[in-house]
C-alpha cells in the first residue's frame, strides 16, 4: 500500500517507482521480514509492466486494492524464489571451484546496529 501511495503522490519528475520499491524493501527490513534489502522487485514489475500500471490505475479510479495487493505479494514471492535460486547457484559454483572461503556471512557485511528512524535526518545539518 505504501508503494501505491508513493506512486500516487508522485513527488519526483522521475524515479518514483524505483523509490517506492526501495521503500518496500526498507519496510520489510524494518519489520524483520528481511535481514538485508536483497529483493529486486523491479525485475518482476518490469516483466509485468502492463499489469502493474493497470492495477495502479484501478486503485486510483475505483479503489480496487485487492488486485494491487495480490500483484505486489506475487512480486515478493516470485522475486524471493528467483533470488533464493540465484544464491544457491552462486554457492554451488563457489563450492565447485573451491572458493567457499571467499564468501562472508551476510551479517558481517550488513551488521545490525539498530533501527533507522526514517523520520529523522540521516546526516547532521
Short mmCIF file of C-alpha atoms in Angstrom, two decimals:
data_model
loop_
_atom_site.label_atom_id
_atom_site.label_comp_id
_atom_site.label_asym_id
_atom_site.label_seq_id
_atom_site.Cartn_x
_atom_site.Cartn_y
_atom_site.Cartn_z
CA UNK A 1 0.00 0.00 0.00
CA UNK A 2 2.91 2.31 0.74
CA UNK A 3 4.23 1.68 -2.75
CA UNK A 4 0.92 2.71 -4.31
CA UNK A 5 0.59 5.78 -2.10
CA UNK A 6 4.07 6.95 -3.02
CA UNK A 7 3.30 6.43 -6.72
CA UNK A 8 0.02 8.32 -6.34
CA UNK A 9 1.70 11.30 -4.68
CA UNK A 10 4.35 11.21 -7.44
CA UNK A 11 6.72 13.70 -5.79
CA UNK A 12 9.56 13.45 -8.33
CA UNK A 13 9.76 14.05 -12.06
CA UNK A 14 11.49 10.69 -12.45
CA UNK A 15 12.27 7.73 -10.20
CA UNK A 16 9.02 7.45 -8.24
CA UNK A 17 8.63 3.73 -8.93
CA UNK A 18 12.24 2.95 -8.05
CA UNK A 19 11.98 4.99 -4.87
CA UNK A 20 8.73 3.23 -3.93
CA UNK A 21 10.39 -0.16 -4.45
CA UNK A 22 13.28 0.86 -2.20
CA UNK A 23 10.74 1.93 0.44
CA UNK A 24 9.16 -1.54 0.13
CA UNK A 25 12.50 -3.17 0.89
CA UNK A 26 13.25 -0.85 3.79
CA UNK A 27 9.81 -1.61 5.24
CA UNK A 28 10.44 -5.38 5.01
CA UNK A 29 13.84 -4.97 6.69
CA UNK A 30 12.37 -2.70 9.38
CA UNK A 31 9.66 -5.27 10.17
CA UNK A 32 12.25 -8.04 10.43
CA UNK A 33 10.97 -9.88 7.35
CA UNK A 34 14.30 -9.43 5.55
CA UNK A 35 17.75 -9.27 7.08
CA UNK A 36 19.17 -7.27 4.19
CA UNK A 37 17.44 -5.47 1.27
CA UNK A 38 18.14 -8.21 -1.26
CA UNK A 39 14.86 -8.45 -3.23
CA UNK A 40 14.98 -6.82 -6.66
CA UNK A 41 11.25 -6.21 -7.19
CA UNK A 42 11.90 -4.13 -10.31
CA UNK A 43 12.58 -7.29 -12.32
CA UNK A 44 9.07 -8.65 -11.69
CA UNK A 45 7.42 -5.27 -12.16
CA UNK A 46 9.22 -4.59 -15.45
CA UNK A 47 8.30 -8.07 -16.72
CA UNK A 48 4.65 -7.34 -15.84
CA UNK A 49 4.59 -3.62 -16.60
CA UNK A 50 1.15 -3.56 -18.26
CA UNK A 51 -0.48 -5.24 -15.25
CA UNK A 52 1.48 -3.03 -12.85
CA UNK A 53 0.15 0.15 -14.44
CA UNK A 54 -3.36 -1.25 -14.88
CA UNK A 55 -3.58 -2.17 -11.20
CA UNK A 56 -2.18 1.22 -10.17
CA UNK A 57 -4.87 2.92 -12.25
CA UNK A 58 -7.59 0.59 -10.94
CA UNK A 59 -6.76 1.57 -7.36
CA UNK A 60 -6.79 5.26 -8.29
CA UNK A 61 -10.04 5.18 -10.27
CA UNK A 62 -12.00 2.53 -8.39
CA UNK A 63 -10.30 1.70 -5.12
CA UNK A 64 -9.50 -1.82 -6.39
CA UNK A 65 -6.92 -2.63 -3.71
CA UNK A 66 -7.24 -6.42 -3.76
CA UNK A 67 -5.67 -6.94 -7.20
CA UNK A 68 -2.91 -4.42 -6.40
CA UNK A 69 -2.03 -6.11 -3.10
CA UNK A 70 -2.11 -9.57 -4.72
CA UNK A 71 0.14 -8.32 -7.53
CA UNK A 72 2.69 -6.94 -5.07
CA UNK A 73 2.57 -10.10 -2.93
CA UNK A 74 3.18 -12.14 -6.07
CA UNK A 75 6.11 -9.83 -6.89
CA UNK A 76 7.63 -10.51 -3.48
CA UNK A 77 7.01 -14.28 -3.74
CA UNK A 78 8.41 -14.73 -7.25
CA UNK A 79 11.35 -12.40 -6.58
CA UNK A 80 12.19 -14.27 -3.36
CA UNK A 81 12.10 -17.59 -5.20
CA UNK A 82 14.29 -16.23 -8.03
CA UNK A 83 16.74 -14.66 -5.59
CA UNK A 84 16.98 -17.83 -3.49
CA UNK A 85 17.71 -19.88 -6.61
CA UNK A 86 20.45 -17.42 -7.62
CA UNK A 87 22.03 -17.53 -4.17
CA UNK A 88 22.05 -21.35 -4.23
CA UNK A 89 23.56 -21.35 -7.74
CA UNK A 90 26.32 -18.96 -6.63
CA UNK A 91 27.06 -21.07 -3.56
CA UNK A 92 27.19 -24.22 -5.69
CA UNK A 93 29.65 -22.58 -8.10
CA UNK A 94 31.81 -21.41 -5.23
CA UNK A 95 31.87 -24.92 -3.76
CA UNK A 96 32.67 -26.47 -7.16
CA UNK A 97 35.61 -24.10 -7.63
CA UNK A 98 36.82 -24.38 -4.04
CA UNK A 99 36.22 -20.73 -3.23
CA UNK A 100 33.89 -21.17 -0.26
CA UNK A 101 36.22 -19.15 1.96
CA UNK A 102 35.60 -16.10 -0.27
CA UNK A 103 32.03 -15.77 1.00
CA UNK A 104 31.42 -13.77 4.15
CA UNK A 105 28.19 -14.21 6.07
CA UNK A 106 25.64 -11.51 5.30
CA UNK A 107 25.69 -10.48 8.95
CA UNK A 108 29.32 -9.41 8.67
CA UNK A 109 28.59 -7.35 5.57
CA UNK A 110 25.45 -5.71 6.97
CA UNK A 111 25.70 -5.64 10.76
CA UNK A 112 22.58 -4.61 12.60
CA UNK A 113 23.45 -1.51 14.53
CA UNK A 114 19.91 -0.63 15.43
CA UNK A 115 16.91 0.58 13.52
CA UNK A 116 16.99 3.72 11.43
CA UNK A 117 14.15 6.11 12.10
CA UNK A 118 13.30 7.36 8.62
CA UNK A 119 11.53 10.37 10.10
CA UNK A 120 14.87 11.67 11.35
CA UNK A 121 17.63 13.08 9.13
CA UNK A 122 20.41 10.60 8.45
CA UNK A 123 23.10 13.27 8.40
CA UNK A 124 23.54 16.20 10.78
CA UNK A 125 22.83 19.71 9.50
#
